[in-house]
Amino acid sequence: MTGPAEPTVEALRQRLADFAAARRWEPFHTPKNLAAALSVEAGELLEIFQWLTPEQAAAVMSEPERAHRVRDEVADVLAYLLQFCTVVGVDPLGALAAKIERNELRFPVPTDATGVGEKAVGAPEHVTGVNSDVGE
Amino acid sequence: MTGPAEPTVEALRQRLADFAAARRWEPFHTPKNLAAALSVEAGELLEIFQWLTPEQAAAVMSEPERAHRVRDEVADVLAYLLQFCTVVGVDPLGALAAKIERNELRFPVPTDATGVGEKAVGAPEHVTGVNSDVGE
Amino acid sequence: MTGPAEPTVEALRQRLADFAAARRWEPFHTPKNLAAALSVEAGELLEIFQWLTPEQAAAVMSEPERAHRVRDEVADVLAYLLQFCTVVGVDPLGALAAKIERNELRFPVPTDATGVGEKAVGAPEHVTGVNSDVGE
Amino acid sequence: MTGPAEPTVEALRQRLADFAAARRWEPFHTPKNLAAALSVEAGELLEIFQWLTPEQAAAVMSEPERAHRVRDEVADVLAYLLQFCTVVGVDPLGALAAKIERNELRFPVPTDATGVGEKAVGAPEHVTGVNSDVGE
């Protein structure tokens, strides 16, 4: 899913930091404001899907205007996440790698997958709703 | 902000896809469900900051328990964003690079930055609230 | 859906204001913090549903633990909405009544409902995604 | 904050239910879709405040365009909350009254308020971030 000249996350993060600095937006970019902005943008991505049927949602990228909106909101969410990481000093890829490792211990792969129903496997996390995220 | 063995976004995206496939969670990972989960996790990141003063928010990473929560929620947001990108077929870094280019045209750097007040520069985007995201 | 001694919204709004004042929480209850808290709680309500199938979601109140969580999150959302209204001086019922009136003009009832397909009626608002809220 | 002909919550809830039925929107109004829509609208309310300074946020209703947006988003949040309550059969005022009663036990009023600093009183709930909602 990546092209030959694909930028790295670190390059994009730095470019966003330079972008904000050049426009003197840094005073607005507090951790709290950026966390709010990230949440707002995630809501805008969800808005695209809120009334769609499962069939419409699955075909979202085949409709050009919607596809553009989806890419645009993905970019906004990632932009604010990286700007948040800049101001708090978190390495997003390192944080995710560490979390995946914790999750591999927390949700072991069923040893005999052929004998286990899909629902049973998914149930502990997804159906209880108590720990409904991928991680902790 | 990155270590020597830093994983790439593409490697993490693939690892999350394999993780979900091994646990047979794919039926749950519809675009709509993942957009909802992304929004929920962004809310959990915001929750850490909601009652903090600016001073407390700025020092959030100096308190170990809160710092862990911040890294954990950053990982969750990024995980769901990448899983969303997998199911809709969007390249997140390409989408962000394209958006930054559009924004560089949309918000030109002030030519004489020294003569322009910070607030005035930030105002057109930030204060109207009409276009309150980084991008379009 | 209401009992004989049902409290009014105004009585509950005042009770929440007194509650916050007695505990000296007012300095925390800025419009921005309360809007953030409202968004966080709405995310917690959504979290209950994020992985549920349509069948599970429709039966959510028949499972006691989930039913309690739903009522609890509804209460939290309403509590923060009313507290927000207190600090900005908005009358929530008046605002909603005004909006419904605007929407009745904006989305007229189809004159010959029997001849119009359900999807077609819903489509203008719901499917375009441009104006995806009930109102403006 | 209420006028003489103030509608009740129950009257508005019923009016919204009739509104949706007349337009045949009921198939879209699943609990999950309405919870998503509520979260999206709460994000739109937060968006108004995301870059505002505390001073700007406190004066939000003195600027007519912003004041209109605030009332409009309050109406949207309340509309989706009431529509959600309709489809799941929850009494929103009863749920809030019950929660306030639980919270009055959970967060007792300090017996000697004059001798206790504001921050100390607020701290147990607000600063830990573990139980950062008004309620449980």
mmCIF file with all atom_site columns, C-alpha atoms in Angstrom, chain B:
data_model
loop_
_atom_site.group_PDB
_atom_site.id
_atom_site.type_symbol
_atom_site.label_atom_id
_atom_site.label_alt_id
_atom_site.label_comp_id
_atom_site.label_asym_id
_atom_site.label_entity_id
_atom_site.label_seq_id
_atom_site.pdbx_PDB_ins_code
_atom_site.Cartn_x
_atom_site.Cartn_y
_atom_site.Cartn_z
_atom_site.occupancy
_atom_site.B_iso_or_equiv
_atom_site.pdbx_formal_charge
_atom_site.auth_seq_id
_atom_site.auth_comp_id
_atom_site.auth_asym_id
_atom_site.auth_atom_id
_atom_site.pdbx_PDB_model_num
ATOM 1   C CA . MET B 1 1   ? 12.270  10.522  18.665 1.00 0.00 ? 1   MET B CA 1
ATOM 2   C CA . THR B 1 2   ? 12.959  7.172   16.996 1.00 0.00 ? 2   THR B CA 1
ATOM 3   C CA . GLY B 1 3   ? 15.283  4.331   17.940 1.00 0.00 ? 3   GLY B CA 1
ATOM 4   C CA . PRO B 1 4   ? 17.597  2.362   15.690 1.00 0.00 ? 4   PRO B CA 1
ATOM 5   C CA . ALA B 1 5   ? 15.258  -0.596  15.160 1.00 0.00 ? 5   ALA B CA 1
ATOM 6   C CA . GLU B 1 6   ? 12.171  1.563   14.688 1.00 0.00 ? 6   GLU B CA 1
ATOM 7   C CA . PRO B 1 7   ? 9.432   -0.375  12.894 1.00 0.00 ? 7   PRO B CA 1
ATOM 8   C CA . THR B 1 8   ? 7.826   1.210   9.847  1.00 0.00 ? 8   THR B CA 1
ATOM 9   C CA . VAL B 1 9   ? 4.139   2.101   9.691  1.00 0.00 ? 9   VAL B CA 1
ATOM 10  C CA . GLU B 1 10  ? 3.689   -0.454  6.936  1.00 0.00 ? 10  GLU B CA 1
ATOM 11  C CA . ALA B 1 11  ? 5.245   -3.215  9.067  1.00 0.00 ? 11  ALA B CA 1
ATOM 12  C CA . LEU B 1 12  ? 2.981   -2.328  12.013 1.00 0.00 ? 12  LEU B CA 1
ATOM 13  C CA . ARG B 1 13  ? -0.063  -2.116  9.775  1.00 0.00 ? 13  ARG B CA 1
ATOM 14  C CA . GLN B 1 14  ? 0.656   -5.591  8.432  1.00 0.00 ? 14  GLN B CA 1
ATOM 15  C CA . ARG B 1 15  ? 1.335   -6.938  11.922 1.00 0.00 ? 15  ARG B CA 1
ATOM 16  C CA . LEU B 1 16  ? -2.051  -5.659  13.121 1.00 0.00 ? 16  LEU B CA 1
ATOM 17  C CA . ALA B 1 17  ? -3.730  -7.245  10.091 1.00 0.00 ? 17  ALA B CA 1
ATOM 18  C CA . ASP B 1 18  ? -2.067  -10.587 10.850 1.00 0.00 ? 18  ASP B CA 1
ATOM 19  C CA . PHE B 1 19  ? -2.992  -10.222 14.518 1.00 0.00 ? 19  PHE B CA 1
ATOM 20  C CA . ALA B 1 20  ? -6.675  -9.759  13.693 1.00 0.00 ? 20  ALA B CA 1
ATOM 21  C CA . ALA B 1 21  ? -6.667  -12.566 11.125 1.00 0.00 ? 21  ALA B CA 1
ATOM 22  C CA . ALA B 1 22  ? -5.070  -15.057 13.540 1.00 0.00 ? 22  ALA B CA 1
ATOM 23  C CA . ARG B 1 23  ? -7.783  -14.306 16.104 1.00 0.00 ? 23  ARG B CA 1
ATOM 24  C CA . ARG B 1 24  ? -10.554 -14.307 13.496 1.00 0.00 ? 24  ARG B CA 1
ATOM 25  C CA . TRP B 1 25  ? -11.578 -10.760 14.391 1.00 0.00 ? 25  TRP B CA 1
ATOM 26  C CA . GLU B 1 26  ? -11.917 -9.696  10.760 1.00 0.00 ? 26  GLU B CA 1
ATOM 27  C CA . PRO B 1 27  ? -15.731 -9.971  10.696 1.00 0.00 ? 27  PRO B CA 1
ATOM 28  C CA . PHE B 1 28  ? -15.833 -7.321  13.446 1.00 0.00 ? 28  PHE B CA 1
ATOM 29  C CA . HIS B 1 29  ? -13.390 -5.072  11.625 1.00 0.00 ? 29  HIS B CA 1
ATOM 30  C CA . THR B 1 30  ? -15.789 -3.306  9.300  1.00 0.00 ? 30  THR B CA 1
ATOM 31  C CA . PRO B 1 31  ? -14.960 0.284   8.288  1.00 0.00 ? 31  PRO B CA 1
ATOM 32  C CA . LYS B 1 32  ? -17.832 1.578   10.394 1.00 0.00 ? 32  LYS B CA 1
ATOM 33  C CA . ASN B 1 33  ? -16.864 -0.383  13.516 1.00 0.00 ? 33  ASN B CA 1
ATOM 34  C CA . LEU B 1 34  ? -13.227 0.652   13.206 1.00 0.00 ? 34  LEU B CA 1
ATOM 35  C CA . ALA B 1 35  ? -14.166 4.323   12.698 1.00 0.00 ? 35  ALA B CA 1
ATOM 36  C CA . ALA B 1 36  ? -16.303 4.073   15.850 1.00 0.00 ? 36  ALA B CA 1
ATOM 37  C CA . ALA B 1 37  ? -13.470 2.402   17.775 1.00 0.00 ? 37  ALA B CA 1
ATOM 38  C CA . LEU B 1 38  ? -11.025 5.079   16.615 1.00 0.00 ? 38  LEU B CA 1
ATOM 39  C CA . SER B 1 39  ? -13.366 7.780   17.868 1.00 0.00 ? 39  SER B CA 1
ATOM 40  C CA . VAL B 1 40  ? -13.823 5.996   21.205 1.00 0.00 ? 40  VAL B CA 1
ATOM 41  C CA . GLU B 1 41  ? -10.050 5.737   21.710 1.00 0.00 ? 41  GLU B CA 1
ATOM 42  C CA . ALA B 1 42  ? -9.516  9.384   20.769 1.00 0.00 ? 42  ALA B CA 1
ATOM 43  C CA . GLY B 1 43  ? -12.065 10.162  23.486 1.00 0.00 ? 43  GLY B CA 1
ATOM 44  C CA . GLU B 1 44  ? -10.036 8.116   25.972 1.00 0.00 ? 44  GLU B CA 1
ATOM 45  C CA . LEU B 1 45  ? -6.933  10.134  25.138 1.00 0.00 ? 45  LEU B CA 1
ATOM 46  C CA . LEU B 1 46  ? -8.872  13.362  25.630 1.00 0.00 ? 46  LEU B CA 1
ATOM 47  C CA . GLU B 1 47  ? -10.245 12.051  28.928 1.00 0.00 ? 47  GLU B CA 1
ATOM 48  C CA . ILE B 1 48  ? -6.739  12.150  30.418 1.00 0.00 ? 48  ILE B CA 1
ATOM 49  C CA . PHE B 1 49  ? -6.624  15.916  29.820 1.00 0.00 ? 49  PHE B CA 1
ATOM 50  C CA . GLN B 1 50  ? -10.223 16.996  30.357 1.00 0.00 ? 50  GLN B CA 1
ATOM 51  C CA . TRP B 1 51  ? -9.871  18.432  33.866 1.00 0.00 ? 51  TRP B CA 1
ATOM 52  C CA . LEU B 1 52  ? -6.152  19.255  33.819 1.00 0.00 ? 52  LEU B CA 1
ATOM 53  C CA . THR B 1 53  ? -4.928  22.822  34.068 1.00 0.00 ? 53  THR B CA 1
ATOM 54  C CA . PRO B 1 54  ? -2.548  23.967  31.315 1.00 0.00 ? 54  PRO B CA 1
ATOM 55  C CA . GLU B 1 55  ? 0.349   23.451  33.730 1.00 0.00 ? 55  GLU B CA 1
ATOM 56  C CA . GLN B 1 56  ? -0.743  19.907  34.593 1.00 0.00 ? 56  GLN B CA 1
ATOM 57  C CA . ALA B 1 57  ? -1.318  19.096  30.937 1.00 0.00 ? 57  ALA B CA 1
ATOM 58  C CA . ALA B 1 58  ? 2.137   20.340  29.963 1.00 0.00 ? 58  ALA B CA 1
ATOM 59  C CA . ALA B 1 59  ? 3.699   18.100  32.633 1.00 0.00 ? 59  ALA B CA 1
ATOM 60  C CA . VAL B 1 60  ? 1.615   15.032  31.786 1.00 0.00 ? 60  VAL B CA 1
ATOM 61  C CA . MET B 1 61  ? 4.590   12.842  30.869 1.00 0.00 ? 61  MET B CA 1
ATOM 62  C CA . SER B 1 62  ? 6.446   13.520  34.117 1.00 0.00 ? 62  SER B CA 1
ATOM 63  C CA . GLU B 1 63  ? 3.871   11.510  36.068 1.00 0.00 ? 63  GLU B CA 1
ATOM 64  C CA . PRO B 1 64  ? 4.559   7.803   35.325 1.00 0.00 ? 64  PRO B CA 1
ATOM 65  C CA . GLU B 1 65  ? 1.013   6.465   35.508 1.00 0.00 ? 65  GLU B CA 1
ATOM 66  C CA . ARG B 1 66  ? -0.377  9.212   33.291 1.00 0.00 ? 66  ARG B CA 1
ATOM 67  C CA . ALA B 1 67  ? 2.562   8.919   30.907 1.00 0.00 ? 67  ALA B CA 1
ATOM 68  C CA . HIS B 1 68  ? 1.779   5.225   30.492 1.00 0.00 ? 68  HIS B CA 1
ATOM 69  C CA . ARG B 1 69  ? -1.868  5.982   29.803 1.00 0.00 ? 69  ARG B CA 1
ATOM 70  C CA . VAL B 1 70  ? -0.909  8.590   27.203 1.00 0.00 ? 70  VAL B CA 1
ATOM 71  C CA . ARG B 1 71  ? 1.393   6.190   25.357 1.00 0.00 ? 71  ARG B CA 1
ATOM 72  C CA . ASP B 1 72  ? -1.254  3.491   25.587 1.00 0.00 ? 72  ASP B CA 1
ATOM 73  C CA . GLU B 1 73  ? -4.007  5.657   24.103 1.00 0.00 ? 73  GLU B CA 1
ATOM 74  C CA . VAL B 1 74  ? -1.692  6.961   21.368 1.00 0.00 ? 74  VAL B CA 1
ATOM 75  C CA . ALA B 1 75  ? -1.021  3.310   20.473 1.00 0.00 ? 75  ALA B CA 1
ATOM 76  C CA . ASP B 1 76  ? -4.750  2.509   20.440 1.00 0.00 ? 76  ASP B CA 1
ATOM 77  C CA . VAL B 1 77  ? -5.614  5.463   18.213 1.00 0.00 ? 77  VAL B CA 1
ATOM 78  C CA . LEU B 1 78  ? -2.823  4.578   15.787 1.00 0.00 ? 78  LEU B CA 1
ATOM 79  C CA . ALA B 1 79  ? -3.791  0.888   15.845 1.00 0.00 ? 79  ALA B CA 1
ATOM 80  C CA . TYR B 1 80  ? -7.394  1.558   14.889 1.00 0.00 ? 80  TYR B CA 1
ATOM 81  C CA . LEU B 1 81  ? -6.366  4.140   12.296 1.00 0.00 ? 81  LEU B CA 1
ATOM 82  C CA . LEU B 1 82  ? -4.073  1.594   10.622 1.00 0.00 ? 82  LEU B CA 1
ATOM 83  C CA . GLN B 1 83  ? -6.680  -1.165  10.814 1.00 0.00 ? 83  GLN B CA 1
ATOM 84  C CA . PHE B 1 84  ? -9.218  1.191   9.279  1.00 0.00 ? 84  PHE B CA 1
ATOM 85  C CA . CYS B 1 85  ? -6.742  1.968   6.490  1.00 0.00 ? 85  CYS B CA 1
ATOM 86  C CA . THR B 1 86  ? -6.282  -1.756  5.878  1.00 0.00 ? 86  THR B CA 1
ATOM 87  C CA . VAL B 1 87  ? -9.973  -2.438  5.376  1.00 0.00 ? 87  VAL B CA 1
ATOM 88  C CA . VAL B 1 88  ? -10.671 0.587   3.167  1.00 0.00 ? 88  VAL B CA 1
ATOM 89  C CA . GLY B 1 89  ? -7.356  0.431   1.296  1.00 0.00 ? 89  GLY B CA 1
ATOM 90  C CA . VAL B 1 90  ? -6.063  3.896   2.149  1.00 0.00 ? 90  VAL B CA 1
ATOM 91  C CA . ASP B 1 91  ? -2.339  4.676   2.396  1.00 0.00 ? 91  ASP B CA 1
ATOM 92  C CA . PRO B 1 92  ? -2.179  6.818   5.568  1.00 0.00 ? 92  PRO B CA 1
ATOM 93  C CA . LEU B 1 93  ? 1.246   8.364   4.931  1.00 0.00 ? 93  LEU B CA 1
ATOM 94  C CA . GLY B 1 94  ? 0.401   9.180   1.328  1.00 0.00 ? 94  GLY B CA 1
ATOM 95  C CA . ALA B 1 95  ? -2.892  10.743  2.422  1.00 0.00 ? 95  ALA B CA 1
ATOM 96  C CA . LEU B 1 96  ? -1.105  12.887  4.997  1.00 0.00 ? 96  LEU B CA 1
ATOM 97  C CA . ALA B 1 97  ? 1.655   13.962  2.581  1.00 0.00 ? 97  ALA B CA 1
ATOM 98  C CA . ALA B 1 98  ? -0.993  15.026  0.047  1.00 0.00 ? 98  ALA B CA 1
ATOM 99  C CA . LYS B 1 99  ? -2.874  16.967  2.680  1.00 0.00 ? 99  LYS B CA 1
ATOM 100 C CA . ILE B 1 100 ? 0.224   18.799  3.925  1.00 0.00 ? 100 ILE B CA 1
ATOM 101 C CA . GLU B 1 101 ? 0.895   19.883  0.342  1.00 0.00 ? 101 GLU B CA 1
ATOM 102 C CA . ARG B 1 102 ? -2.629  21.242  0.004  1.00 0.00 ? 102 ARG B CA 1
ATOM 103 C CA . ASN B 1 103 ? -2.271  23.027  3.329  1.00 0.00 ? 103 ASN B CA 1
ATOM 104 C CA . GLU B 1 104 ? 1.014   24.654  2.340  1.00 0.00 ? 104 GLU B CA 1
ATOM 105 C CA . LEU B 1 105 ? -0.888  26.338  -0.484 1.00 0.00 ? 105 LEU B CA 1
ATOM 106 C CA . ARG B 1 106 ? -3.886  27.120  1.662  1.00 0.00 ? 106 ARG B CA 1
ATOM 107 C CA . PHE B 1 107 ? -2.001  28.639  4.578  1.00 0.00 ? 107 PHE B CA 1
ATOM 108 C CA . PRO B 1 108 ? 1.030   30.427  3.121  1.00 0.00 ? 108 PRO B CA 1
ATOM 109 C CA . VAL B 1 109 ? 3.831   31.371  5.483  1.00 0.00 ? 109 VAL B CA 1
ATOM 110 C CA . PRO B 1 110 ? 3.661   35.109  6.289  1.00 0.00 ? 110 PRO B CA 1
ATOM 111 C CA . THR B 1 111 ? 6.358   36.821  4.228  1.00 0.00 ? 111 THR B CA 1
ATOM 112 C CA . ASP B 1 112 ? 7.441   39.170  6.998  1.00 0.00 ? 112 ASP B CA 1
ATOM 113 C CA . ALA B 1 113 ? 6.928   37.088  10.056 1.00 0.00 ? 113 ALA B CA 1
ATOM 114 C CA . THR B 1 114 ? 8.766   39.504  12.315 1.00 0.00 ? 114 THR B CA 1
ATOM 115 C CA . GLY B 1 115 ? 6.204   42.207  11.715 1.00 0.00 ? 115 GLY B CA 1
ATOM 116 C CA . VAL B 1 116 ? 3.120   40.117  12.323 1.00 0.00 ? 116 VAL B CA 1
ATOM 117 C CA . GLY B 1 117 ? 1.622   39.354  15.684 1.00 0.00 ? 117 GLY B CA 1
ATOM 118 C CA . GLU B 1 118 ? 1.218   35.714  16.639 1.00 0.00 ? 118 GLU B CA 1
ATOM 119 C CA . LYS B 1 119 ? -2.464  36.010  17.169 1.00 0.00 ? 119 LYS B CA 1
ATOM 120 C CA . ALA B 1 120 ? -3.058  37.701  13.844 1.00 0.00 ? 120 ALA B CA 1
ATOM 121 C CA . VAL B 1 121 ? -1.256  34.902  12.038 1.00 0.00 ? 121 VAL B CA 1
ATOM 122 C CA . GLY B 1 122 ? -3.140  32.204  13.821 1.00 0.00 ? 122 GLY B CA 1
ATOM 123 C CA . ALA B 1 123 ? -6.470  33.933  13.646 1.00 0.00 ? 123 ALA B CA 1
ATOM 124 C CA . PRO B 1 124 ? -7.741  33.154  10.147 1.00 0.00 ? 124 PRO B CA 1
ATOM 125 C CA . GLU B 1 125 ? -7.776  29.463  10.783 1.00 0.00 ? 125 GLU B CA 1
ATOM 126 C CA . HIS B 1 126 ? -7.984  29.039  14.487 1.00 0.00 ? 126 HIS B CA 1
ATOM 127 C CA . VAL B 1 127 ? -10.300 31.708  15.665 1.00 0.00 ? 127 VAL B CA 1
ATOM 128 C CA . THR B 1 128 ? -13.103 31.605  13.151 1.00 0.00 ? 128 THR B CA 1
ATOM 129 C CA . GLY B 1 129 ? -13.754 27.996  13.945 1.00 0.00 ? 129 GLY B CA 1
ATOM 130 C CA . VAL B 1 130 ? -15.207 27.557  10.471 1.00 0.00 ? 130 VAL B CA 1
ATOM 131 C CA . ASN B 1 131 ? -12.228 25.682  9.166  1.00 0.00 ? 131 ASN B CA 1
ATOM 132 C CA . SER B 1 132 ? -10.800 24.544  12.390 1.00 0.00 ? 132 SER B CA 1
ATOM 133 C CA . ASP B 1 133 ? -8.796  21.568  11.197 1.00 0.00 ? 133 ASP B CA 1
ATOM 134 C CA . VAL B 1 134 ? -5.250  21.697  9.925  1.00 0.00 ? 134 VAL B CA 1
ATOM 135 C CA . GLY B 1 135 ? -6.463  20.968  6.462  1.00 0.00 ? 135 GLY B CA 1
ATOM 136 C CA . GLU B 1 136 ? -9.585  21.458  4.442  1.00 0.00 ? 136 GLU B CA 1
#
